[in-house]
Backbone as JSON Lines, residues from 0, in Angstrom:
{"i":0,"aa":"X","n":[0.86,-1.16,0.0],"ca":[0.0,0.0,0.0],"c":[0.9,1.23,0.0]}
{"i":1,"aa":"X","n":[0.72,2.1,-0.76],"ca":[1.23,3.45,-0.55],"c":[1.09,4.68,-0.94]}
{"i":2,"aa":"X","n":[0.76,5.32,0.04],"ca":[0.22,6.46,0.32],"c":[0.72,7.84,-1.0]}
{"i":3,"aa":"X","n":[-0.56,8.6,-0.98],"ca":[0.61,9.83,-1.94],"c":[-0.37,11.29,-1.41]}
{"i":4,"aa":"X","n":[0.38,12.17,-1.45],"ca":[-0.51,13.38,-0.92],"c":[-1.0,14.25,-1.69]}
{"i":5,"aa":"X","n":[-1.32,13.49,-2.67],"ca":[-2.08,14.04,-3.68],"c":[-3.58,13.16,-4.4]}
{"i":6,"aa":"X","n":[-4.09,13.78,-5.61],"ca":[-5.05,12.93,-5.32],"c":[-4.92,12.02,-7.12]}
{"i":7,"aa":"X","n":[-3.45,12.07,-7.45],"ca":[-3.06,11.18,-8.65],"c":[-1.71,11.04,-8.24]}
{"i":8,"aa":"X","n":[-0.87,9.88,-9.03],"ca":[0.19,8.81,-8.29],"c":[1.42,9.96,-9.2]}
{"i":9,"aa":"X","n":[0.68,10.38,-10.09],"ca":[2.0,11.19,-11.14],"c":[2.86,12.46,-10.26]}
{"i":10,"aa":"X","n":[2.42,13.07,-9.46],"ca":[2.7,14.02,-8.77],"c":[4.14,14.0,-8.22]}
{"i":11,"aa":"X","n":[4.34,12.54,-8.05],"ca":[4.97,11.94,-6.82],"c":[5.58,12.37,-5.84]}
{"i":12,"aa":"X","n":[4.18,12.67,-4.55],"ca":[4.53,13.06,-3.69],"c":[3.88,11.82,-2.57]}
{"i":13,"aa":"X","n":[4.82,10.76,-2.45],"ca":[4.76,10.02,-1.79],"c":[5.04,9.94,-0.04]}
{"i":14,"aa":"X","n":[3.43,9.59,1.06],"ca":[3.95,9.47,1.87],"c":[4.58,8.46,2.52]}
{"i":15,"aa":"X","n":[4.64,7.2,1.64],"ca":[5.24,6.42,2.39],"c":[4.95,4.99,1.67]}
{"i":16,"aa":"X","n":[5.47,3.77,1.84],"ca":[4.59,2.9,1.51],"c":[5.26,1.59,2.11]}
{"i":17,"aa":"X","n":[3.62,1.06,2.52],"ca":[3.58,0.22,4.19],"c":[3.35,-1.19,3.57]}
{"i":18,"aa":"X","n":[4.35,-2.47,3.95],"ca":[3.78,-3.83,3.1],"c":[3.72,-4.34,4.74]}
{"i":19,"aa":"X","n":[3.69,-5.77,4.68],"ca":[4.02,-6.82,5.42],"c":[3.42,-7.14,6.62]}
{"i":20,"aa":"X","n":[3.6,-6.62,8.07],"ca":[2.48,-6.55,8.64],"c":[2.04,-5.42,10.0]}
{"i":21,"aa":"X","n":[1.47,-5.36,10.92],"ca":[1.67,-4.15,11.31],"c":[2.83,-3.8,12.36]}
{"i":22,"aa":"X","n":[4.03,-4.48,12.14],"ca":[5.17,-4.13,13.13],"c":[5.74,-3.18,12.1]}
{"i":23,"aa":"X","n":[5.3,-3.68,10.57],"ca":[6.21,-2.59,9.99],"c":[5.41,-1.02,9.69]}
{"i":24,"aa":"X","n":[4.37,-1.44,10.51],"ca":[3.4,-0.14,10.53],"c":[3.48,1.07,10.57]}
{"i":25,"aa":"X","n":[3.36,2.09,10.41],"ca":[4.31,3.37,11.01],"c":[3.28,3.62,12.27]}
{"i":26,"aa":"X","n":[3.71,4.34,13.48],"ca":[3.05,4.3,14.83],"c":[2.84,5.7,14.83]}
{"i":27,"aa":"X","n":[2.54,6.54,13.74],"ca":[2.14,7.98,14.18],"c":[1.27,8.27,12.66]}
{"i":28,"aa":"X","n":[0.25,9.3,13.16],"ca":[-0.32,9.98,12.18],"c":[0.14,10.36,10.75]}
{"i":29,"aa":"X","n":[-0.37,10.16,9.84],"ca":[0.02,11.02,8.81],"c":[-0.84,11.85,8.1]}
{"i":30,"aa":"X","n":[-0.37,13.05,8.04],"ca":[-1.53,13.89,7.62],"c":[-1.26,13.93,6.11]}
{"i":31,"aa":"X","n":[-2.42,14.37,5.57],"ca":[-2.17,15.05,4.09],"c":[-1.39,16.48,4.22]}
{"i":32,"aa":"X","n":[-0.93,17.3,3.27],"ca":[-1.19,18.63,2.9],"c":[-2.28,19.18,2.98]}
{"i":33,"aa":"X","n":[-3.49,18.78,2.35],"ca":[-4.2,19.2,1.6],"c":[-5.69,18.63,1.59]}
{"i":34,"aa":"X","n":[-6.84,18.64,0.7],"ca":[-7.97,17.92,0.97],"c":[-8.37,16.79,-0.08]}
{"i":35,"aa":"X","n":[-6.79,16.14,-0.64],"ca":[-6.69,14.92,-1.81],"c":[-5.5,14.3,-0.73]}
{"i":36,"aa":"X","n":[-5.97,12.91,-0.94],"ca":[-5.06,11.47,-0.59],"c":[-5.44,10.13,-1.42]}
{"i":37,"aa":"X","n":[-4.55,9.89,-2.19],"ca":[-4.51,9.3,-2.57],"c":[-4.26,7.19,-2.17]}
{"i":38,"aa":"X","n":[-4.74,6.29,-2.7],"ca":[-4.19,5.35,-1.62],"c":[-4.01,4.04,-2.58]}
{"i":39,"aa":"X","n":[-3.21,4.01,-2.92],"ca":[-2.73,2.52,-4.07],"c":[-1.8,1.66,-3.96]}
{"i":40,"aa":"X","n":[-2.9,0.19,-4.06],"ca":[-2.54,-1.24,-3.5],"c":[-2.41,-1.92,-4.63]}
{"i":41,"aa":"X","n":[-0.6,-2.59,-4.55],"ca":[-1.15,-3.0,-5.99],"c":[-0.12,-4.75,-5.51]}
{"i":42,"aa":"X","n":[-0.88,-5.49,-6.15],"ca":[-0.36,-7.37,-5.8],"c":[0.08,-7.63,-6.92]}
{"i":43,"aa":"X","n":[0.71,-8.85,-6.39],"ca":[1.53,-10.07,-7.83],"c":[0.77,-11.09,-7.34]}
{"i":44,"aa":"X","n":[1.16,-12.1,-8.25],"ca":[0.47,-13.57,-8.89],"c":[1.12,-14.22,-7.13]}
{"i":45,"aa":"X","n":[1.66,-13.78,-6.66],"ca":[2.64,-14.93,-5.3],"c":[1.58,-15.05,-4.36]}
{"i":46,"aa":"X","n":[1.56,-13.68,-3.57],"ca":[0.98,-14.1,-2.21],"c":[0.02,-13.66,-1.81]}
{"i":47,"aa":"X","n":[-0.99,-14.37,-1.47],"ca":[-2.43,-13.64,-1.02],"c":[-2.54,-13.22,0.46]}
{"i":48,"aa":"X","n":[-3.21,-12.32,1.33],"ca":[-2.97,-12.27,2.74],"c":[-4.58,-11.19,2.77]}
{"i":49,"aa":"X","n":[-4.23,-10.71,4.14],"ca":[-5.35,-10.17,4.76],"c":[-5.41,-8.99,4.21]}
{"i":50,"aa":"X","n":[-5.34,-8.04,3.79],"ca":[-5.5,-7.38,3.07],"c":[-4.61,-6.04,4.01]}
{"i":51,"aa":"X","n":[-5.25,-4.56,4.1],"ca":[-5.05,-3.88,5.09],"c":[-6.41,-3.18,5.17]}
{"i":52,"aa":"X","n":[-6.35,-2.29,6.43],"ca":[-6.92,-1.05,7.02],"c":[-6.92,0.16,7.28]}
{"i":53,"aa":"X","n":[-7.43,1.23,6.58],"ca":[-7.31,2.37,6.92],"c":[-8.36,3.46,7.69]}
{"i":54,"aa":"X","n":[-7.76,4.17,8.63],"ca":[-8.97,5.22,9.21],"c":[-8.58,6.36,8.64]}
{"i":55,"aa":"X","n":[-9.94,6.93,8.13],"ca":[-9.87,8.64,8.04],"c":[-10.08,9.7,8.38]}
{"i":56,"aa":"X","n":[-10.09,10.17,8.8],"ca":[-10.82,11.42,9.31],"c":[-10.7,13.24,8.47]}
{"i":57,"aa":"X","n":[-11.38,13.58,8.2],"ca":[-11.29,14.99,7.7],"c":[-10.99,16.01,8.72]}
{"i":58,"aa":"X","n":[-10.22,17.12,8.86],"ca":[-10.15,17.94,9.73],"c":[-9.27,19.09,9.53]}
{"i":59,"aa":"X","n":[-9.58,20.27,10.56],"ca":[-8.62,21.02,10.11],"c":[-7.28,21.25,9.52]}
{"i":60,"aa":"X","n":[-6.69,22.04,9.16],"ca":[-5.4,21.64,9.23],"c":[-4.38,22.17,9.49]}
{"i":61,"aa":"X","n":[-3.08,22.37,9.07],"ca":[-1.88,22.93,9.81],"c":[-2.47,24.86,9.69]}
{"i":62,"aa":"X","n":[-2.39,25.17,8.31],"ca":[-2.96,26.86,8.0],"c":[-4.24,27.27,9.51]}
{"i":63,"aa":"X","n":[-4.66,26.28,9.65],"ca":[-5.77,26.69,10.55],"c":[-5.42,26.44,12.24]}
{"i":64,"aa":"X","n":[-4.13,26.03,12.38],"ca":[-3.53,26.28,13.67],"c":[-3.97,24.72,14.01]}
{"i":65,"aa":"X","n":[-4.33,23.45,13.37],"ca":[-4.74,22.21,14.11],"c":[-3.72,21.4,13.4]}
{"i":66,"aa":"X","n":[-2.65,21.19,14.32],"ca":[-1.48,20.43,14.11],"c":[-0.27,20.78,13.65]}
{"i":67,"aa":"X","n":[0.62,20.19,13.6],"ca":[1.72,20.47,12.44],"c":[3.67,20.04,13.57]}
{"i":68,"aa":"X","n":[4.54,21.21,13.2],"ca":[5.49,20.43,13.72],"c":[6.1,21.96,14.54]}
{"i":69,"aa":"X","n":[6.57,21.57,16.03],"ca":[7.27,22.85,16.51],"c":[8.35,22.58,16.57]}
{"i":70,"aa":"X","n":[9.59,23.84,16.28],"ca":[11.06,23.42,16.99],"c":[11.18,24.19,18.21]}
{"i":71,"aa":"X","n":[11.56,23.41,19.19],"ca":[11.99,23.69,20.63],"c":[13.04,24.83,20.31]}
{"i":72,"aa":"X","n":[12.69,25.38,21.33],"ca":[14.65,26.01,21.12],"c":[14.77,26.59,22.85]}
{"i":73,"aa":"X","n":[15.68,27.49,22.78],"ca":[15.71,27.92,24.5],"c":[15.13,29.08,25.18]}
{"i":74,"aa":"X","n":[14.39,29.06,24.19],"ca":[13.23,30.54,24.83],"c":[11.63,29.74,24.72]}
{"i":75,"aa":"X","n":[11.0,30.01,25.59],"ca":[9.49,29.85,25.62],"c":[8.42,29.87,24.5]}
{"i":76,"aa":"X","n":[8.06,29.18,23.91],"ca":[7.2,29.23,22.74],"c":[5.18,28.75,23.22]}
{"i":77,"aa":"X","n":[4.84,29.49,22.3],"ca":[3.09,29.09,22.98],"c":[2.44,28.46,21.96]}
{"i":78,"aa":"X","n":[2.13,26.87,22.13],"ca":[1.22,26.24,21.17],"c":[-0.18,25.94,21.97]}
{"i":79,"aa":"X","n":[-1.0,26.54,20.89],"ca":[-2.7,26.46,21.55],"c":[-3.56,25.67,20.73]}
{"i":80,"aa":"X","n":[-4.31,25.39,20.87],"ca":[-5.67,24.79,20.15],"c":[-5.67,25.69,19.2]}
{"i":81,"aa":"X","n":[-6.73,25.02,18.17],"ca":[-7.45,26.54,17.23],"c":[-8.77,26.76,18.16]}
{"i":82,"aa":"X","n":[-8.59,28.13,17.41],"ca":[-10.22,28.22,18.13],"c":[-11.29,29.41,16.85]}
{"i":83,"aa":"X","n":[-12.62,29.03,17.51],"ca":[-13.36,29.82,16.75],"c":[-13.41,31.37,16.63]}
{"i":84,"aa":"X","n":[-14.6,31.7,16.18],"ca":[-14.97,33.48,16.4],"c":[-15.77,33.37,17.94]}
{"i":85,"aa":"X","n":[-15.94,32.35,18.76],"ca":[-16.02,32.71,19.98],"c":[-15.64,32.55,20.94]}
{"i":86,"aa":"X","n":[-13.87,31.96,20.51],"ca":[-12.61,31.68,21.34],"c":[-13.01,30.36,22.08]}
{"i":87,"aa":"X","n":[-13.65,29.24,21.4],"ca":[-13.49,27.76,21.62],"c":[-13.3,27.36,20.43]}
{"i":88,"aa":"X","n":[-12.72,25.81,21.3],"ca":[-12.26,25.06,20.21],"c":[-13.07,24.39,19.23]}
{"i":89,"aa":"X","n":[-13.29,24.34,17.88],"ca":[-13.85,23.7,16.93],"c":[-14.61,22.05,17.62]}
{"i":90,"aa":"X","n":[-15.78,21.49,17.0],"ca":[-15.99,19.96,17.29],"c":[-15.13,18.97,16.39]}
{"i":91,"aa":"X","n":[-15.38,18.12,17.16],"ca":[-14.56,17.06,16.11],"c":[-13.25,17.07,15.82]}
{"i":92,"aa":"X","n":[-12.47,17.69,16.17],"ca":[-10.74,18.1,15.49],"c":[-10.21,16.69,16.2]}
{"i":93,"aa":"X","n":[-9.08,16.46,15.35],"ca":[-8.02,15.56,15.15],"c":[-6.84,16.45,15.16]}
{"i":94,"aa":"X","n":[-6.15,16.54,15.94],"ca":[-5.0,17.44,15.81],"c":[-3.86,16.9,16.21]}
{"i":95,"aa":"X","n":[-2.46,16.87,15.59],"ca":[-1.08,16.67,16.5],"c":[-0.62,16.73,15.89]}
{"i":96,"aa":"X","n":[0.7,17.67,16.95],"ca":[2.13,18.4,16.94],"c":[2.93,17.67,17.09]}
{"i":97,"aa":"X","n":[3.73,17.48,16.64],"ca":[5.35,17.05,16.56],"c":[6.56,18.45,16.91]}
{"i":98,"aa":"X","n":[7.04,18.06,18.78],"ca":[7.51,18.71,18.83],"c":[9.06,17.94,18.81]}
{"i":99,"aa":"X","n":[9.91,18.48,18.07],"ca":[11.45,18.32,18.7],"c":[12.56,19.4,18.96]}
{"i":100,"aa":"X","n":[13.46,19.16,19.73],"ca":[14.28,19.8,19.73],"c":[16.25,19.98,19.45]}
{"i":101,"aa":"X","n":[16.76,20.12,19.89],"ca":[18.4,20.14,19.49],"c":[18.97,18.81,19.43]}
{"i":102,"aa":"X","n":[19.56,18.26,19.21],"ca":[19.99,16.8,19.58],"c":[20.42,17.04,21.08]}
{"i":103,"aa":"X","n":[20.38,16.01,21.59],"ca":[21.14,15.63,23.02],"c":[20.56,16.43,24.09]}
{"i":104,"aa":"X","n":[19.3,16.96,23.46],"ca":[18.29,18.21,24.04],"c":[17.24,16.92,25.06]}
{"i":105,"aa":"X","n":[16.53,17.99,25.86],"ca":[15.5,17.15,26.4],"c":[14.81,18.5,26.56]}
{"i":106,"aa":"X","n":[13.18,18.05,26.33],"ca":[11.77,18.96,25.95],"c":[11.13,19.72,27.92]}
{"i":107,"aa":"X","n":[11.14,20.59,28.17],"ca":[10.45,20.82,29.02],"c":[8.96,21.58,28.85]}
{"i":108,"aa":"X","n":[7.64,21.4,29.16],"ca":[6.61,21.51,28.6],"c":[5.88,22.29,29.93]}
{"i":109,"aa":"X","n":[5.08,23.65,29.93],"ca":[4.7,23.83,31.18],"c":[3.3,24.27,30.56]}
{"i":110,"aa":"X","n":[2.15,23.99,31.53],"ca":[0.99,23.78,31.17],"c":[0.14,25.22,31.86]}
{"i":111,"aa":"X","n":[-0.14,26.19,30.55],"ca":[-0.17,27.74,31.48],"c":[-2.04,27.56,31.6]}
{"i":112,"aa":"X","n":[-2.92,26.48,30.6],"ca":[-3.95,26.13,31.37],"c":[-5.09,25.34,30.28]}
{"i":113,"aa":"X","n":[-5.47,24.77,30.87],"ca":[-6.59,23.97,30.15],"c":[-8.47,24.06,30.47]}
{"i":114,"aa":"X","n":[-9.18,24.01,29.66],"ca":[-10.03,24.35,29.49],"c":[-11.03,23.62,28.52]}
{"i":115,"aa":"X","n":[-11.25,22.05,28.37],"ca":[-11.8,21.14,27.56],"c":[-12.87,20.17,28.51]}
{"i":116,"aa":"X","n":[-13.65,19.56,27.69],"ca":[-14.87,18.48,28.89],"c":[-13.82,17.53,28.96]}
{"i":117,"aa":"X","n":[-14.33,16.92,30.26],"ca":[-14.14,15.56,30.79],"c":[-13.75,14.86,29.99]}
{"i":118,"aa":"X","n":[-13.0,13.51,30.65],"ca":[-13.23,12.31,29.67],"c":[-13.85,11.47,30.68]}
């Protein structure tokens, strides 16, 4: 199977492409760019198996402040939710950040406040 972030294979903007079984899975999200994903499985005459699985979800996206990637560095940076025209957060969002920082670095994260329902 493998992924392309577009919504034809010619583009080639490939995100990746996943065979065998799910150890070789990738263990994190992948978002599109954009509102095309493409998804093409293609077999030989050899081996038949279980096929695969995919979940989707539609949702905001990086332009709209829901997700994307931060670099750490040594001054204080502020990542927030998106929010609407009445300063809450959208329903339904799927969102995540990828934060890293310097090599040989370690992340300190301070939580200035939260404001979401229960689980």
């Amino acid at each position: 199977v493998e992924l392309f972030d577009s919504s034809d294979m010619v583009s080639n903007k490939t995100l990746g492409k996943f065979c065998g079984n799910m150890r070789q899975a990738p263990r994190y999200r992948i978002m599109s760019s954009g509102p095309n994903l493409l998804v093409h499985m293609k077999t030989d005459f050899n081996v038949n198996a279980g096929g695969f699985k995919l979940v989707v979800v539609s949702t905001l996206g990086e332009k709209d402040g829901c997700g994307g990637k931060l670099t750490a560095t040594d001054t204080w940076q502020t990542l927030s939710s998106p929010q609407d025209e009445d300063g809450n957060y959208p329903s339904a969002l799927v969102c995540g950040w990828t934060i890293s920082g310097p090599v040989n670095s370690q992340l300190a994260i301070r939580i200035d406040g939260v404001d979401t329902e229960l689980l």
